[in-house]
Short mmCIF file of C-alpha atoms in Angstrom, two decimals:
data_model
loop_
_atom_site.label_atom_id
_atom_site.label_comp_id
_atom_site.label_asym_id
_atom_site.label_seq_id
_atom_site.Cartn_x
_atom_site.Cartn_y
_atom_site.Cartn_z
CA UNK A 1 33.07 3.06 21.35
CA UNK A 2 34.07 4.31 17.81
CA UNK A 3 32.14 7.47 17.05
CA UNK A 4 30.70 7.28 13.66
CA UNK A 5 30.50 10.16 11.33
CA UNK A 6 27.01 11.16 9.65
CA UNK A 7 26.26 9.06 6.80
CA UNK A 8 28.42 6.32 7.75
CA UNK A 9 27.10 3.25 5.78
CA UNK A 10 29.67 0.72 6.29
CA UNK A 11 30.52 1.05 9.97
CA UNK A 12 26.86 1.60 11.12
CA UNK A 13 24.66 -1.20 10.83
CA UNK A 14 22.11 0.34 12.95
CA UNK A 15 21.89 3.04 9.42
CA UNK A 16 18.31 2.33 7.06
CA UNK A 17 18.56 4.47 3.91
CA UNK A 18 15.89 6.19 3.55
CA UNK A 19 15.05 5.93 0.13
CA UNK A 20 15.04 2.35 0.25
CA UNK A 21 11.94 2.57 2.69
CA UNK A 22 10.28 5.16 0.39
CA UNK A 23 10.91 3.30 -2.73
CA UNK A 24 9.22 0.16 -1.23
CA UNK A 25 6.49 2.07 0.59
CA UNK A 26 5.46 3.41 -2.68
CA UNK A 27 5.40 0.38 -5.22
CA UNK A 28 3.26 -1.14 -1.74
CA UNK A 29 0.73 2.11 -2.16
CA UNK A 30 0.58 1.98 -6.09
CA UNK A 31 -0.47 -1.42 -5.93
CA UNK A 32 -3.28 -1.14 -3.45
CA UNK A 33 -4.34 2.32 -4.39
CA UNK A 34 -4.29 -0.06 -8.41
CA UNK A 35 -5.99 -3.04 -6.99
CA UNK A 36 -8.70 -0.54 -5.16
CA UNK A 37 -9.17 1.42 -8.12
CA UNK A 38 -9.93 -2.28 -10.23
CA UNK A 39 -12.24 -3.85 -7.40
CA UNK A 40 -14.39 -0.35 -8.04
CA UNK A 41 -14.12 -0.63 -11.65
CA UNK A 42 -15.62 -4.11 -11.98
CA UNK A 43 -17.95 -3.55 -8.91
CA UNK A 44 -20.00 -0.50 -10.76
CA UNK A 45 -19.72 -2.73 -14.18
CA UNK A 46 -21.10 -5.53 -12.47
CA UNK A 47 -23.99 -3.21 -10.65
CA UNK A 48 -22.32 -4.28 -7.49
CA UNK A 49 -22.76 -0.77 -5.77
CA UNK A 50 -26.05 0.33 -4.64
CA UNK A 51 -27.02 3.43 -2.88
CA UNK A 52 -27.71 1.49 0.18
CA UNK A 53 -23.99 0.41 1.07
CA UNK A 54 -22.60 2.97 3.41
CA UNK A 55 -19.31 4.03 3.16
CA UNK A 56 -17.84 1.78 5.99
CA UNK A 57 -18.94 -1.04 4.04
CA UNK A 58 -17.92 -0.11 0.95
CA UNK A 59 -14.41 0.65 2.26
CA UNK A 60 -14.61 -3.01 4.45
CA UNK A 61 -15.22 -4.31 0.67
CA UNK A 62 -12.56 -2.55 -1.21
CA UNK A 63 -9.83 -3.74 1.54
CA UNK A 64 -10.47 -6.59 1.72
CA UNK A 65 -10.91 -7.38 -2.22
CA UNK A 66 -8.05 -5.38 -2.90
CA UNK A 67 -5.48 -7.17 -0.73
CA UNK A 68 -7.01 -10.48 -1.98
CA UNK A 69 -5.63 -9.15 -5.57
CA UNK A 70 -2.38 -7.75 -4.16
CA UNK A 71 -1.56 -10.85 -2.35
CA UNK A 72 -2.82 -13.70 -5.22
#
């Protein structure tokens, strides 16, 4: 088995740069934190939130509104 020094890119395929991962990871969070921010926007515009919704809901709704616009 060859040994492989540290930061081999060529001869290890098993090696995953990291910054790739974070790069992607945070385009991925700015659009959902984007799309969140948006669905809460037009919700209190549109008198969608009341003071009955609990938070659960209101986090079920923002999910699932928000990766509706992410993924359109």
């Amino acid at each position: 088995m060859e040994s492989y020094k540290k930061g081999d890119i060529q001869k290890n395929r098993h090696y995953k740069p990291i910054y790739v991962s974070n790069f992607t990871r945070d385009i991925r969070n700015g659009a959902a934190k984007e799309a969140a921010s948006a669905v809460v926007v037009s919700w209190a515009r549109d008198s969608l939130l009341t003071a009955n919704d609990t938070a659960k809901q209101i986090v079920d709704r923002i999910v699932s509104e928000a990766a509706a616009r992410i993924y359109s």
